[in-house]
GROMACS .gro file of C-alpha atoms in nm:
model
  327
    1UNK     CA    1  -2.825   2.092   0.901
    2UNK     CA    2  -2.780   1.903   0.554
    3UNK     CA    3  -2.866   2.041   0.207
    4UNK     CA    4  -3.225   1.876   0.252
    5UNK     CA    5  -3.316   2.063   0.565
    6UNK     CA    6  -3.226   1.769   0.765
    7UNK     CA    7  -3.110   1.812   1.127
    8UNK     CA    8  -2.745   1.669   1.184
    9UNK     CA    9  -2.762   1.713   1.575
   10UNK     CA   10  -3.083   1.575   1.698
   11UNK     CA   11  -3.073   1.686   2.071
   12UNK     CA   12  -3.379   1.541   2.243
   13UNK     CA   13  -3.512   1.386   1.938
   14UNK     CA   14  -3.389   1.019   2.086
   15UNK     CA   15  -3.652   1.069   2.396
   16UNK     CA   16  -3.952   1.054   2.166
   17UNK     CA   17  -4.108   0.713   2.138
   18UNK     CA   18  -4.143   0.668   1.735
   19UNK     CA   19  -4.286   0.347   1.767
   20UNK     CA   20  -4.549   0.499   2.006
   21UNK     CA   21  -4.605   0.773   1.732
   22UNK     CA   22  -4.650   0.527   1.466
   23UNK     CA   23  -4.904   0.318   1.653
   24UNK     CA   24  -5.082   0.661   1.759
   25UNK     CA   25  -5.097   0.777   1.404
   26UNK     CA   26  -5.252   0.433   1.283
   27UNK     CA   27  -5.538   0.493   1.568
   28UNK     CA   28  -5.579   0.846   1.480
   29UNK     CA   29  -5.613   0.764   1.103
   30UNK     CA   30  -5.790   0.421   1.121
   31UNK     CA   31  -5.514   0.303   0.889
   32UNK     CA   32  -5.178   0.151   0.861
   33UNK     CA   33  -4.920   0.408   0.814
   34UNK     CA   34  -4.532   0.432   0.800
   35UNK     CA   35  -4.245   0.659   0.803
   36UNK     CA   36  -4.122   0.795   0.456
   37UNK     CA   37  -3.836   1.004   0.325
   38UNK     CA   38  -3.621   0.850   0.597
   39UNK     CA   39  -3.729   1.094   0.839
   40UNK     CA   40  -3.765   0.836   1.154
   41UNK     CA   41  -3.360   0.834   1.115
   42UNK     CA   42  -3.305   1.192   0.972
   43UNK     CA   43  -3.622   1.428   1.035
   44UNK     CA   44  -3.656   1.770   0.894
   45UNK     CA   45  -3.562   2.052   1.114
   46UNK     CA   46  -3.627   2.425   1.167
   47UNK     CA   47  -3.477   2.655   1.436
   48UNK     CA   48  -3.753   2.543   1.685
   49UNK     CA   49  -3.871   2.183   1.576
   50UNK     CA   50  -3.807   1.861   1.407
   51UNK     CA   51  -4.052   1.705   1.168
   52UNK     CA   52  -4.114   1.348   1.066
   53UNK     CA   53  -4.332   1.224   0.778
   54UNK     CA   54  -4.580   0.928   0.760
   55UNK     CA   55  -4.781   0.798   0.481
   56UNK     CA   56  -5.106   0.617   0.544
   57UNK     CA   57  -5.256   0.309   0.328
   58UNK     CA   58  -5.438   0.558   0.108
   59UNK     CA   59  -5.129   0.719   0.011
   60UNK     CA   60  -5.191   1.043   0.207
   61UNK     CA   61  -4.869   1.198   0.379
   62UNK     CA   62  -4.897   1.357   0.712
   63UNK     CA   63  -4.627   1.561   0.878
   64UNK     CA   64  -4.580   1.558   1.271
   65UNK     CA   65  -4.412   1.838   1.439
   66UNK     CA   66  -4.205   1.851   1.786
   67UNK     CA   67  -4.132   2.174   1.936
   68UNK     CA   68  -3.791   2.026   2.077
   69UNK     CA   69  -3.630   2.377   2.130
   70UNK     CA   70  -3.853   2.406   2.460
   71UNK     CA   71  -3.799   2.081   2.588
   72UNK     CA   72  -3.625   2.192   2.894
   73UNK     CA   73  -3.939   2.389   2.982
   74UNK     CA   74  -4.240   2.113   2.971
   75UNK     CA   75  -4.498   2.356   3.075
   76UNK     CA   76  -4.374   2.605   2.785
   77UNK     CA   77  -4.376   2.328   2.550
   78UNK     CA   78  -4.750   2.228   2.617
   79UNK     CA   79  -4.841   2.578   2.594
   80UNK     CA   80  -4.668   2.636   2.265
   81UNK     CA   81  -4.834   2.347   2.120
   82UNK     CA   82  -5.172   2.447   2.242
   83UNK     CA   83  -5.145   2.802   2.130
   84UNK     CA   84  -5.037   2.698   1.776
   85UNK     CA   85  -5.336   2.436   1.750
   86UNK     CA   86  -5.558   2.720   1.836
   87UNK     CA   87  -5.406   2.926   1.562
   88UNK     CA   88  -5.450   2.670   1.326
   89UNK     CA   89  -5.825   2.621   1.400
   90UNK     CA   90  -5.873   2.969   1.360
   91UNK     CA   91  -5.714   2.986   1.017
   92UNK     CA   92  -5.900   2.695   0.908
   93UNK     CA   93  -6.232   2.883   1.034
   94UNK     CA   94  -6.126   3.199   0.853
   95UNK     CA   95  -6.066   3.006   0.535
   96UNK     CA   96  -5.704   3.138   0.501
   97UNK     CA   97  -5.536   2.963   0.189
   98UNK     CA   98  -5.207   2.813   0.181
   99UNK     CA   99  -5.174   2.671   0.538
  100UNK     CA  100  -5.153   2.307   0.558
  101UNK     CA  101  -5.466   2.159   0.750
  102UNK     CA  102  -5.418   2.027   1.101
  103UNK     CA  103  -5.527   1.658   1.159
  104UNK     CA  104  -5.465   1.620   1.507
  105UNK     CA  105  -5.243   1.768   1.816
  106UNK     CA  106  -5.145   1.640   2.151
  107UNK     CA  107  -5.047   1.913   2.415
  108UNK     CA  108  -4.935   1.682   2.667
  109UNK     CA  109  -4.637   1.449   2.750
  110UNK     CA  110  -4.857   1.178   2.891
  111UNK     CA  111  -4.925   1.015   2.550
  112UNK     CA  112  -4.768   0.725   2.377
  113UNK     CA  113  -4.503   0.940   2.200
  114UNK     CA  114  -4.396   1.092   2.555
  115UNK     CA  115  -4.385   1.427   2.379
  116UNK     CA  116  -4.634   1.700   2.279
  117UNK     CA  117  -4.705   1.712   1.895
  118UNK     CA  118  -4.917   1.861   1.591
  119UNK     CA  119  -4.997   1.650   1.301
  120UNK     CA  120  -5.097   1.825   0.965
  121UNK     CA  121  -5.082   1.765   0.603
  122UNK     CA  122  -4.768   1.722   0.450
  123UNK     CA  123  -4.673   1.986   0.161
  124UNK     CA  124  -4.559   1.857  -0.143
  125UNK     CA  125  -4.290   2.053  -0.315
  126UNK     CA  126  -3.945   2.188  -0.224
  127UNK     CA  127  -3.822   2.476  -0.024
  128UNK     CA  128  -3.802   2.803  -0.191
  129UNK     CA  129  -3.447   2.891  -0.274
  130UNK     CA  130  -3.407   3.299  -0.299
  131UNK     CA  131  -3.071   3.464  -0.400
  132UNK     CA  132  -2.971   3.775  -0.589
  133UNK     CA  133  -2.987   3.567  -0.909
  134UNK     CA  134  -3.246   3.291  -0.842
  135UNK     CA  135  -3.521   3.245  -0.933
  136UNK     CA  136  -3.604   3.417  -1.270
  137UNK     CA  137  -3.774   3.748  -1.259
  138UNK     CA  138  -4.107   3.574  -1.385
  139UNK     CA  139  -4.071   3.304  -1.113
  140UNK     CA  140  -4.006   3.558  -0.856
  141UNK     CA  141  -4.337   3.751  -0.952
  142UNK     CA  142  -4.538   3.446  -0.873
  143UNK     CA  143  -4.394   3.421  -0.544
  144UNK     CA  144  -4.460   3.779  -0.486
  145UNK     CA  145  -4.817   3.777  -0.562
  146UNK     CA  146  -4.888   3.461  -0.358
  147UNK     CA  147  -4.711   3.636  -0.071
  148UNK     CA  148  -4.895   3.948  -0.088
  149UNK     CA  149  -5.209   3.756  -0.105
  150UNK     CA  150  -5.117   3.614   0.244
  151UNK     CA  151  -5.181   3.896   0.493
  152UNK     CA  152  -4.999   3.850   0.803
  153UNK     CA  153  -4.805   4.308   2.244
  154UNK     CA  154  -4.565   4.527   2.152
  155UNK     CA  155  -4.268   4.369   2.277
  156UNK     CA  156  -4.081   4.639   2.403
  157UNK     CA  157  -4.204   4.623   2.754
  158UNK     CA  158  -4.054   4.279   2.781
  159UNK     CA  159  -3.714   4.410   2.635
  160UNK     CA  160  -3.710   4.635   2.930
  161UNK     CA  161  -3.783   4.393   3.181
  162UNK     CA  162  -3.494   4.178   3.041
  163UNK     CA  163  -3.263   4.455   3.025
  164UNK     CA  164  -3.358   4.540   3.406
  165UNK     CA  165  -3.251   4.196   3.500
  166UNK     CA  166  -2.919   4.204   3.296
  167UNK     CA  167  -3.061   3.963   3.054
  168UNK     CA  168  -3.025   4.174   2.731
  169UNK     CA  169  -2.650   4.192   2.663
  170UNK     CA  170  -2.539   4.472   2.462
  171UNK     CA  171  -2.856   4.679   2.527
  172UNK     CA  172  -2.926   4.913   2.804
  173UNK     CA  173  -3.248   5.017   2.991
  174UNK     CA  174  -3.191   5.373   2.852
  175UNK     CA  175  -3.182   5.243   2.494
  176UNK     CA  176  -3.511   5.045   2.536
  177UNK     CA  177  -3.667   5.334   2.694
  178UNK     CA  178  -3.559   5.554   2.392
  179UNK     CA  179  -3.722   5.322   2.176
  180UNK     CA  180  -4.041   5.340   2.383
  181UNK     CA  181  -4.056   5.694   2.353
  182UNK     CA  182  -4.113   5.634   1.981
  183UNK     CA  183  -4.439   5.458   2.030
  184UNK     CA  184  -4.643   5.790   1.983
  185UNK     CA  185  -4.474   5.894   1.677
  186UNK     CA  186  -4.526   5.534   1.495
  187UNK     CA  187  -4.872   5.473   1.676
  188UNK     CA  188  -5.156   5.550   1.446
  189UNK     CA  189  -5.486   5.662   1.656
  190UNK     CA  190  -5.715   5.610   1.356
  191UNK     CA  191  -5.624   5.222   1.348
  192UNK     CA  192  -5.669   5.166   1.718
  193UNK     CA  193  -5.997   4.996   1.651
  194UNK     CA  194  -5.881   4.793   1.360
  195UNK     CA  195  -5.879   4.440   1.393
  196UNK     CA  196  -5.598   4.226   1.490
  197UNK     CA  197  -5.452   4.029   1.229
  198UNK     CA  198  -5.242   3.684   1.185
  199UNK     CA  199  -4.862   3.740   1.130
  200UNK     CA  200  -4.661   3.434   1.020
  201UNK     CA  201  -4.352   3.562   1.206
  202UNK     CA  202  -4.089   3.370   1.009
  203UNK     CA  203  -4.162   3.431   0.652
  204UNK     CA  204  -3.861   3.323   0.508
  205UNK     CA  205  -3.790   3.134   0.200
  206UNK     CA  206  -3.734   2.821   0.366
  207UNK     CA  207  -4.076   2.823   0.499
  208UNK     CA  208  -4.251   2.848   0.136
  209UNK     CA  209  -4.310   2.500  -0.028
  210UNK     CA  210  -4.302   2.562  -0.419
  211UNK     CA  211  -4.356   2.333  -0.721
  212UNK     CA  212  -4.137   2.309  -1.028
  213UNK     CA  213  -4.292   2.604  -1.183
  214UNK     CA  214  -4.264   2.804  -0.876
  215UNK     CA  215  -4.608   2.804  -0.790
  216UNK     CA  216  -4.658   2.835  -0.409
  217UNK     CA  217  -4.807   2.527  -0.257
  218UNK     CA  218  -4.785   2.579   0.089
  219UNK     CA  219  -4.676   2.832   0.382
  220UNK     CA  220  -4.537   2.607   0.665
  221UNK     CA  221  -4.398   2.662   1.007
  222UNK     CA  222  -4.638   2.854   1.245
  223UNK     CA  223  -4.396   2.836   1.531
  224UNK     CA  224  -4.360   3.186   1.571
  225UNK     CA  225  -4.708   3.284   1.438
  226UNK     CA  226  -4.907   3.525   1.640
  227UNK     CA  227  -5.204   3.781   1.647
  228UNK     CA  228  -5.095   4.147   1.633
  229UNK     CA  229  -5.262   4.490   1.570
  230UNK     CA  230  -5.304   4.558   1.202
  231UNK     CA  231  -5.104   4.875   1.231
  232UNK     CA  232  -4.778   4.675   1.333
  233UNK     CA  233  -4.834   4.379   1.095
  234UNK     CA  234  -4.747   4.548   0.771
  235UNK     CA  235  -4.398   4.432   0.620
  236UNK     CA  236  -4.241   4.269   0.353
  237UNK     CA  237  -4.139   3.904   0.355
  238UNK     CA  238  -3.839   3.825   0.497
  239UNK     CA  239  -3.627   3.759   0.184
  240UNK     CA  240  -3.744   4.099   0.056
  241UNK     CA  241  -3.650   4.319   0.352
  242UNK     CA  242  -3.323   4.454   0.459
  243UNK     CA  243  -3.070   4.212   0.598
  244UNK     CA  244  -2.782   4.269   0.822
  245UNK     CA  245  -2.436   4.105   0.786
  246UNK     CA  246  -2.267   3.956   1.115
  247UNK     CA  247  -2.258   4.143   1.422
  248UNK     CA  248  -1.887   4.135   1.419
  249UNK     CA  249  -1.894   4.349   1.085
  250UNK     CA  250  -2.034   4.686   0.994
  251UNK     CA  251  -2.405   4.669   0.941
  252UNK     CA  252  -2.472   4.672   0.562
  253UNK     CA  253  -2.814   4.732   0.469
  254UNK     CA  254  -2.976   4.620   0.113
  255UNK     CA  255  -3.264   4.457  -0.014
  256UNK     CA  256  -3.230   4.090  -0.029
  257UNK     CA  257  -3.440   4.030  -0.332
  258UNK     CA  258  -3.327   4.277  -0.565
  259UNK     CA  259  -3.422   4.610  -0.642
  260UNK     CA  260  -3.726   4.545  -0.825
  261UNK     CA  261  -3.861   4.288  -0.586
  262UNK     CA  262  -4.008   4.490  -0.300
  263UNK     CA  263  -4.167   4.740  -0.552
  264UNK     CA  264  -4.340   4.447  -0.745
  265UNK     CA  265  -4.456   4.321  -0.411
  266UNK     CA  266  -4.622   4.656  -0.320
  267UNK     CA  267  -4.799   4.668  -0.646
  268UNK     CA  268  -4.943   4.330  -0.579
  269UNK     CA  269  -5.034   4.445  -0.214
  270UNK     CA  270  -5.219   4.728  -0.391
  271UNK     CA  271  -5.391   4.517  -0.649
  272UNK     CA  272  -5.513   4.290  -0.383
  273UNK     CA  273  -5.642   4.567  -0.137
  274UNK     CA  274  -5.868   4.737  -0.395
  275UNK     CA  275  -6.241   4.754  -0.253
  276UNK     CA  276  -6.129   4.606   0.108
  277UNK     CA  277  -6.093   4.906   0.373
  278UNK     CA  278  -5.864   4.678   0.593
  279UNK     CA  279  -5.625   4.589   0.319
  280UNK     CA  280  -5.618   4.946   0.181
  281UNK     CA  281  -5.497   5.037   0.519
  282UNK     CA  282  -5.253   4.773   0.518
  283UNK     CA  283  -5.113   4.892   0.165
  284UNK     CA  284  -5.114   5.239   0.289
  285UNK     CA  285  -4.867   5.128   0.591
  286UNK     CA  286  -4.654   4.938   0.375
  287UNK     CA  287  -4.622   5.219   0.120
  288UNK     CA  288  -4.571   5.530   0.380
  289UNK     CA  289  -4.286   5.741   0.344
  290UNK     CA  290  -4.160   5.644   0.695
  291UNK     CA  291  -4.233   5.260   0.644
  292UNK     CA  292  -3.850   5.184   0.646
  293UNK     CA  293  -3.789   5.364   0.966
  294UNK     CA  294  -4.110   5.224   1.128
  295UNK     CA  295  -4.024   4.887   1.009
  296UNK     CA  296  -3.660   4.903   1.163
  297UNK     CA  297  -3.814   5.044   1.492
  298UNK     CA  298  -4.056   4.737   1.522
  299UNK     CA  299  -3.789   4.485   1.439
  300UNK     CA  300  -3.552   4.626   1.680
  301UNK     CA  301  -3.812   4.496   1.941
  302UNK     CA  302  -3.737   4.137   1.885
  303UNK     CA  303  -3.381   4.145   1.739
  304UNK     CA  304  -3.083   4.232   1.934
  305UNK     CA  305  -2.856   4.299   1.638
  306UNK     CA  306  -3.096   4.545   1.502
  307UNK     CA  307  -3.154   4.721   1.835
  308UNK     CA  308  -2.770   4.773   1.860
  309UNK     CA  309  -2.761   4.946   1.518
  310UNK     CA  310  -3.077   5.142   1.564
  311UNK     CA  311  -2.952   5.265   1.910
  312UNK     CA  312  -2.621   5.352   1.750
  313UNK     CA  313  -2.787   5.608   1.487
  314UNK     CA  314  -3.046   5.731   1.769
  315UNK     CA  315  -3.323   5.529   1.606
  316UNK     CA  316  -3.292   5.682   1.277
  317UNK     CA  317  -3.436   6.027   1.403
  318UNK     CA  318  -3.221   6.223   1.179
  319UNK     CA  319  -3.046   6.134   0.830
  320UNK     CA  320  -3.148   5.912   0.585
  321UNK     CA  321  -3.407   5.649   0.670
  322UNK     CA  322  -3.299   5.365   0.453
  323UNK     CA  323  -2.944   5.284   0.616
  324UNK     CA  324  -2.863   5.255   0.993
  325UNK     CA  325  -2.506   5.342   1.062
  326UNK     CA  326  -2.241   5.108   1.129
  327UNK     CA  327  -2.208   4.931   1.489
   0.00000   0.00000   0.00000
């Protein structure tokens, strides 16, 4: 991928009928439209999709998203598109801000494009860049506030099944069962009847669009979004949580956004939560003494590298809660 987020290798992209897409968009909009930002030849890409952008006669811009990562499994592609479309409709109905409005979708290969797709408003701006020294503190605070205002099946059983079928390299059935045994420790009965909430699933800096003043314009890419129980939804944005080094090196844990970032974000959540019982419960989960252990326990359900580190230190049952041991 180049510095503009364009994919260098477009596996499966050449199977999409782009002329058919342009005709389909003209029919959907009732207006003539054309590809812009050179996305016909160089589409934008994420780890699970490619995106092209078209502009209509009125100057409105539209993004078209193709989930190419599942192209080898047609049925799964159709289910994925249909599920994301349903999520987007639910988001619009709930009035959640910051998600670009969906205009149309096709969950079938039997269309002029020859591939399922979703059409939504194009988010003007640039990808958020987040490092130890950039952006400045005042600009970071803007992003923290917006993120904290965007509230986001337990996958362990799926891990156990994969381990049983020898499809989980580096993890054993006993380790998965060990993780499962901690459910009672981290499950909060008082929240059993709490509503489920939307979790973005990939809330990284690359999926945030900002303007020149670092005002958040949109949260994009719902490819990993899901609805999960409130008590497992509380976590910091990915660029403020801990990160691991390469699996071939010792596991080092540190806050990716600087020492003050998570604390400021937590204060923002507290501010937004006042007077709302559900958001107050969310804040308490995020601020709990065992929040770090709980976070890593939950993340380990879907990230194998984290699973290995957690299993190596006995799931943080003893010792400091803030730093898993080296592999």
